[in-house]
PDB file of C-alpha atoms in Angstrom:
ATOM      1  CA  UNK A 448    -129.459  -6.634 210.158  1.00 61.00           C
ATOM      2  CA  UNK A 449    -127.893  -7.863 206.894  1.00 91.00           C
ATOM      3  CA  UNK A 450    -127.100 -11.342 205.594  1.00 95.00           C
ATOM      4  CA  UNK A 451    -125.425 -13.028 202.893  1.00 96.00           C
ATOM      5  CA  UNK A 452    -127.221 -15.988 201.131  1.00 97.00           C
ATOM      6  CA  UNK A 453    -125.621 -18.342 198.459  1.00 97.00           C
ATOM      7  CA  UNK A 454    -126.999 -21.472 196.985  1.00 98.00           C
ATOM      8  CA  UNK A 455    -124.919 -24.117 195.152  1.00 98.00           C
ATOM      9  CA  UNK A 456    -125.800 -27.469 193.632  1.00 98.00           C
ATOM     10  CA  UNK A 457    -123.130 -30.082 194.337  1.00 98.00           C
ATOM     11  CA  UNK A 458    -122.838 -33.253 192.357  1.00 98.00           C
ATOM     12  CA  UNK A 459    -121.916 -35.306 195.454  1.00 98.00           C
ATOM     13  CA  UNK A 460    -124.022 -36.975 198.271  1.00 98.00           C
ATOM     14  CA  UNK A 461    -124.821 -34.968 201.273  1.00 98.00           C
ATOM     15  CA  UNK A 462    -122.491 -37.239 203.382  1.00 98.00           C
ATOM     16  CA  UNK A 463    -119.596 -36.022 201.400  1.00 98.00           C
ATOM     17  CA  UNK A 464    -120.531 -32.264 201.823  1.00 98.00           C
ATOM     18  CA  UNK A 465    -121.217 -32.763 205.491  1.00 98.00           C
ATOM     19  CA  UNK A 466    -117.715 -34.235 205.923  1.00 98.00           C
ATOM     20  CA  UNK A 467    -116.169 -31.351 204.035  1.00 98.00           C
ATOM     21  CA  UNK A 468    -117.971 -29.038 206.472  1.00 98.00           C
ATOM     22  CA  UNK A 469    -117.099 -30.736 209.723  1.00 98.00           C
ATOM     23  CA  UNK A 470    -113.721 -32.352 209.490  1.00 98.00           C
ATOM     24  CA  UNK A 471    -110.204 -30.799 209.654  1.00 97.00           C
ATOM     25  CA  UNK A 472    -109.264 -32.362 206.308  1.00 98.00           C
ATOM     26  CA  UNK A 473    -112.508 -31.296 204.741  1.00 98.00           C
ATOM     27  CA  UNK A 474    -112.362 -27.635 205.712  1.00 98.00           C
ATOM     28  CA  UNK A 475    -108.545 -27.438 204.802  1.00 98.00           C
ATOM     29  CA  UNK A 476    -109.591 -28.650 201.367  1.00 98.00           C
ATOM     30  CA  UNK A 477    -111.849 -25.911 200.420  1.00 98.00           C
ATOM     31  CA  UNK A 478    -111.561 -22.770 202.878  1.00 98.00           C
ATOM     32  CA  UNK A 479    -108.157 -22.402 204.509  1.00 98.00           C
ATOM     33  CA  UNK A 480    -105.242 -24.855 204.645  1.00 97.00           C
ATOM     34  CA  UNK A 481    -104.689 -23.720 208.370  1.00 97.00           C
ATOM     35  CA  UNK A 482    -107.495 -24.975 210.456  1.00 98.00           C
ATOM     36  CA  UNK A 483    -107.843 -26.654 213.758  1.00 97.00           C
ATOM     37  CA  UNK A 484    -111.106 -28.421 214.595  1.00 98.00           C
ATOM     38  CA  UNK A 485    -112.487 -29.573 218.026  1.00 97.00           C
ATOM     39  CA  UNK A 486    -115.023 -32.070 216.756  1.00 94.00           C
ATOM     40  CA  UNK A 487    -118.680 -32.182 217.492  1.00 96.00           C
ATOM     41  CA  UNK A 488    -121.354 -29.705 218.513  1.00 97.00           C
ATOM     42  CA  UNK A 489    -119.847 -27.027 220.825  1.00 98.00           C
ATOM     43  CA  UNK A 490    -116.436 -27.544 219.498  1.00 98.00           C
ATOM     44  CA  UNK A 491    -114.288 -24.556 218.290  1.00 98.00           C
ATOM     45  CA  UNK A 492    -113.039 -24.292 214.704  1.00 98.00           C
ATOM     46  CA  UNK A 493    -110.000 -21.910 214.315  1.00 98.00           C
ATOM     47  CA  UNK A 494    -109.144 -20.768 210.845  1.00 97.00           C
ATOM     48  CA  UNK A 495    -105.935 -18.957 209.718  1.00 96.00           C
ATOM     49  CA  UNK A 496    -105.896 -16.634 206.865  1.00 95.00           C
ATOM     50  CA  UNK A 497    -103.930 -13.279 206.929  1.00 90.00           C
ATOM     51  CA  UNK A 498    -103.522 -10.261 208.990  1.00 85.00           C
ATOM     52  CA  UNK A 499    -106.496  -9.733 211.382  1.00 85.00           C
ATOM     53  CA  UNK A 500    -108.587 -12.426 209.645  1.00 93.00           C
ATOM     54  CA  UNK A 501    -108.592 -15.629 211.566  1.00 96.00           C
ATOM     55  CA  UNK A 502    -112.032 -16.471 212.671  1.00 98.00           C
ATOM     56  CA  UNK A 503    -112.769 -18.757 215.474  1.00 98.00           C
ATOM     57  CA  UNK A 504    -116.140 -20.510 214.944  1.00 98.00           C
ATOM     58  CA  UNK A 505    -118.201 -22.338 217.648  1.00 98.00           C
ATOM     59  CA  UNK A 506    -120.127 -25.187 216.272  1.00 98.00           C
ATOM     60  CA  UNK A 507    -123.792 -24.445 217.402  1.00 98.00           C
ATOM     61  CA  UNK A 508    -125.646 -27.101 215.376  1.00 98.00           C
ATOM     62  CA  UNK A 509    -124.902 -30.429 213.711  1.00 98.00           C
ATOM     63  CA  UNK A 510    -127.412 -32.634 211.990  1.00 98.00           C
ATOM     64  CA  UNK A 511    -125.596 -35.257 210.097  1.00 98.00           C
ATOM     65  CA  UNK A 512    -125.757 -34.848 206.233  1.00 98.00           C
ATOM     66  CA  UNK A 513    -128.473 -32.057 206.756  1.00 98.00           C
ATOM     67  CA  UNK A 514    -127.155 -28.944 208.667  1.00 98.00           C
ATOM     68  CA  UNK A 515    -123.973 -27.400 210.146  1.00 98.00           C
ATOM     69  CA  UNK A 516    -124.171 -24.085 211.998  1.00 98.00           C
ATOM     70  CA  UNK A 517    -121.381 -21.829 213.580  1.00 98.00           C
ATOM     71  CA  UNK A 518    -121.161 -18.620 215.564  1.00 98.00           C
ATOM     72  CA  UNK A 519    -118.013 -16.462 215.266  1.00 98.00           C
ATOM     73  CA  UNK A 520    -116.564 -16.021 218.651  1.00 98.00           C
ATOM     74  CA  UNK A 521    -113.282 -14.277 217.778  1.00 97.00           C
ATOM     75  CA  UNK A 522    -110.604 -13.496 215.188  1.00 96.00           C
ATOM     76  CA  UNK A 523    -112.344 -10.988 213.015  1.00 95.00           C
ATOM     77  CA  UNK A 524    -114.218  -7.912 214.370  1.00 95.00           C
ATOM     78  CA  UNK A 525    -116.621  -7.533 211.493  1.00 96.00           C
ATOM     79  CA  UNK A 526    -117.779 -11.179 212.001  1.00 97.00           C
ATOM     80  CA  UNK A 527    -117.951 -11.105 215.837  1.00 97.00           C
ATOM     81  CA  UNK A 528    -121.245 -12.894 216.859  1.00 98.00           C
ATOM     82  CA  UNK A 529    -122.345 -13.535 213.228  1.00 98.00           C
ATOM     83  CA  UNK A 530    -124.016 -16.841 212.631  1.00 98.00           C
ATOM     84  CA  UNK A 531    -123.276 -19.158 209.678  1.00 98.00           C
ATOM     85  CA  UNK A 532    -125.491 -21.957 208.415  1.00 98.00           C
ATOM     86  CA  UNK A 533    -125.027 -24.604 205.825  1.00 98.00           C
ATOM     87  CA  UNK A 534    -128.256 -26.328 204.907  1.00 98.00           C
ATOM     88  CA  UNK A 535    -127.957 -29.587 202.869  1.00 98.00           C
ATOM     89  CA  UNK A 536    -130.795 -30.748 200.812  1.00 98.00           C
ATOM     90  CA  UNK A 537    -130.528 -34.255 198.988  1.00 97.00           C
ATOM     91  CA  UNK A 538    -131.211 -33.925 195.304  1.00 95.00           C
ATOM     92  CA  UNK A 539    -131.045 -37.066 193.276  1.00 93.00           C
ATOM     93  CA  UNK A 540    -127.497 -38.271 193.974  1.00 93.00           C
ATOM     94  CA  UNK A 541    -126.308 -34.666 194.670  1.00 98.00           C
ATOM     95  CA  UNK A 542    -126.807 -31.978 197.344  1.00 98.00           C
ATOM     96  CA  UNK A 543    -128.365 -28.575 197.306  1.00 98.00           C
ATOM     97  CA  UNK A 544    -126.389 -26.324 199.575  1.00 98.00           C
ATOM     98  CA  UNK A 545    -127.841 -23.196 201.025  1.00 98.00           C
ATOM     99  CA  UNK A 546    -125.417 -20.938 202.922  1.00 98.00           C
ATOM    100  CA  UNK A 547    -126.545 -18.033 205.135  1.00 98.00           C
ATOM    101  CA  UNK A 548    -124.399 -15.640 207.130  1.00 98.00           C
ATOM    102  CA  UNK A 549    -126.350 -13.347 209.456  1.00 98.00           C
ATOM    103  CA  UNK A 550    -124.357 -10.308 210.650  1.00 97.00           C
ATOM    104  CA  UNK A 551    -124.643  -9.183 214.258  1.00 96.00           C
ATOM    105  CA  UNK A 552    -123.651  -5.600 213.177  1.00 95.00           C
ATOM    106  CA  UNK A 553    -124.318  -3.328 210.310  1.00 95.00           C
ATOM    107  CA  UNK A 554    -121.580  -2.828 207.798  1.00 95.00           C
ATOM    108  CA  UNK A 555    -121.261  -0.905 204.615  1.00 94.00           C
ATOM    109  CA  UNK A 556    -122.651  -2.179 201.271  1.00 93.00           C
ATOM    110  CA  UNK A 557    -119.014  -2.345 199.847  1.00 94.00           C
ATOM    111  CA  UNK A 558    -117.940  -4.658 202.833  1.00 94.00           C
ATOM    112  CA  UNK A 559    -120.984  -7.000 202.280  1.00 93.00           C
ATOM    113  CA  UNK A 560    -120.120  -7.127 198.751  1.00 94.00           C
ATOM    114  CA  UNK A 561    -116.531  -8.133 199.249  1.00 95.00           C
ATOM    115  CA  UNK A 562    -117.639 -10.949 201.777  1.00 96.00           C
ATOM    116  CA  UNK A 563    -120.342 -12.168 199.347  1.00 96.00           C
ATOM    117  CA  UNK A 564    -117.957 -12.387 196.524  1.00 97.00           C
ATOM    118  CA  UNK A 565    -115.458 -14.257 198.588  1.00 97.00           C
ATOM    119  CA  UNK A 566    -118.118 -16.782 199.828  1.00 98.00           C
ATOM    120  CA  UNK A 567    -119.051 -17.345 196.187  1.00 97.00           C
ATOM    121  CA  UNK A 568    -115.321 -18.255 195.548  1.00 98.00           C
ATOM    122  CA  UNK A 569    -114.984 -20.493 198.540  1.00 98.00           C
ATOM    123  CA  UNK A 570    -118.401 -22.294 197.999  1.00 98.00           C
ATOM    124  CA  UNK A 571    -117.107 -22.994 194.550  1.00 98.00           C
ATOM    125  CA  UNK A 572    -113.998 -24.429 196.105  1.00 98.00           C
ATOM    126  CA  UNK A 573    -116.268 -26.600 198.317  1.00 98.00           C
ATOM    127  CA  UNK A 574    -118.204 -27.769 195.269  1.00 98.00           C
ATOM    128  CA  UNK A 575    -114.926 -28.627 193.439  1.00 98.00           C
ATOM    129  CA  UNK A 576    -113.693 -30.456 196.670  1.00 98.00           C
ATOM    130  CA  UNK A 577    -116.751 -32.557 196.905  1.00 98.00           C
ATOM    131  CA  UNK A 578    -117.073 -33.333 193.215  1.00 98.00           C
ATOM    132  CA  UNK A 579    -113.437 -33.941 192.175  1.00 98.00           C
ATOM    133  CA  UNK A 580    -111.541 -34.354 195.404  1.00 98.00           C
ATOM    134  CA  UNK A 581    -109.666 -30.926 194.911  1.00 98.00           C
ATOM    135  CA  UNK A 582    -110.789 -27.681 196.181  1.00 98.00           C
ATOM    136  CA  UNK A 583    -109.027 -24.263 195.930  1.00 98.00           C
ATOM    137  CA  UNK A 584    -108.502 -23.274 199.642  1.00 98.00           C
ATOM    138  CA  UNK A 585    -106.669 -20.306 200.912  1.00 97.00           C
ATOM    139  CA  UNK A 586    -102.977 -21.236 201.244  1.00 95.00           C
ATOM    140  CA  UNK A 587    -102.228 -20.023 204.651  1.00 88.00           C
ATOM    141  CA  UNK A 588     -98.477 -19.917 205.810  1.00 79.00           C
TER     142      UNK A 588
END
């Protein structure tokens, strides 16, 4: 089983990063402008991008200002049953963010490379949102 790991340092408090990972306004500010959030652990988060890419994530863990975890339940076959975790580590006045996506099925290296590249882009968008108030989310129609 393969996984994607990314780490980014964000010059914002863990509370701000956690908010960006758990609220409709936060998620729309860095990943996709079309998102519906059922708040709380067990809630479903529905993202809209293009074509067949509209992942639906079940929130499987929430530890305020420390951890957010999802499992993909629908919306993109390559991500079906994948797990996603965002681990927040306070660092001075900022946050170290470790992102891990564990794949439930084997895919080709090129596919992992594309997803890894895209996660790098969107985690930079998350960093920008938390530090400046403006991310660069996908502009879904």
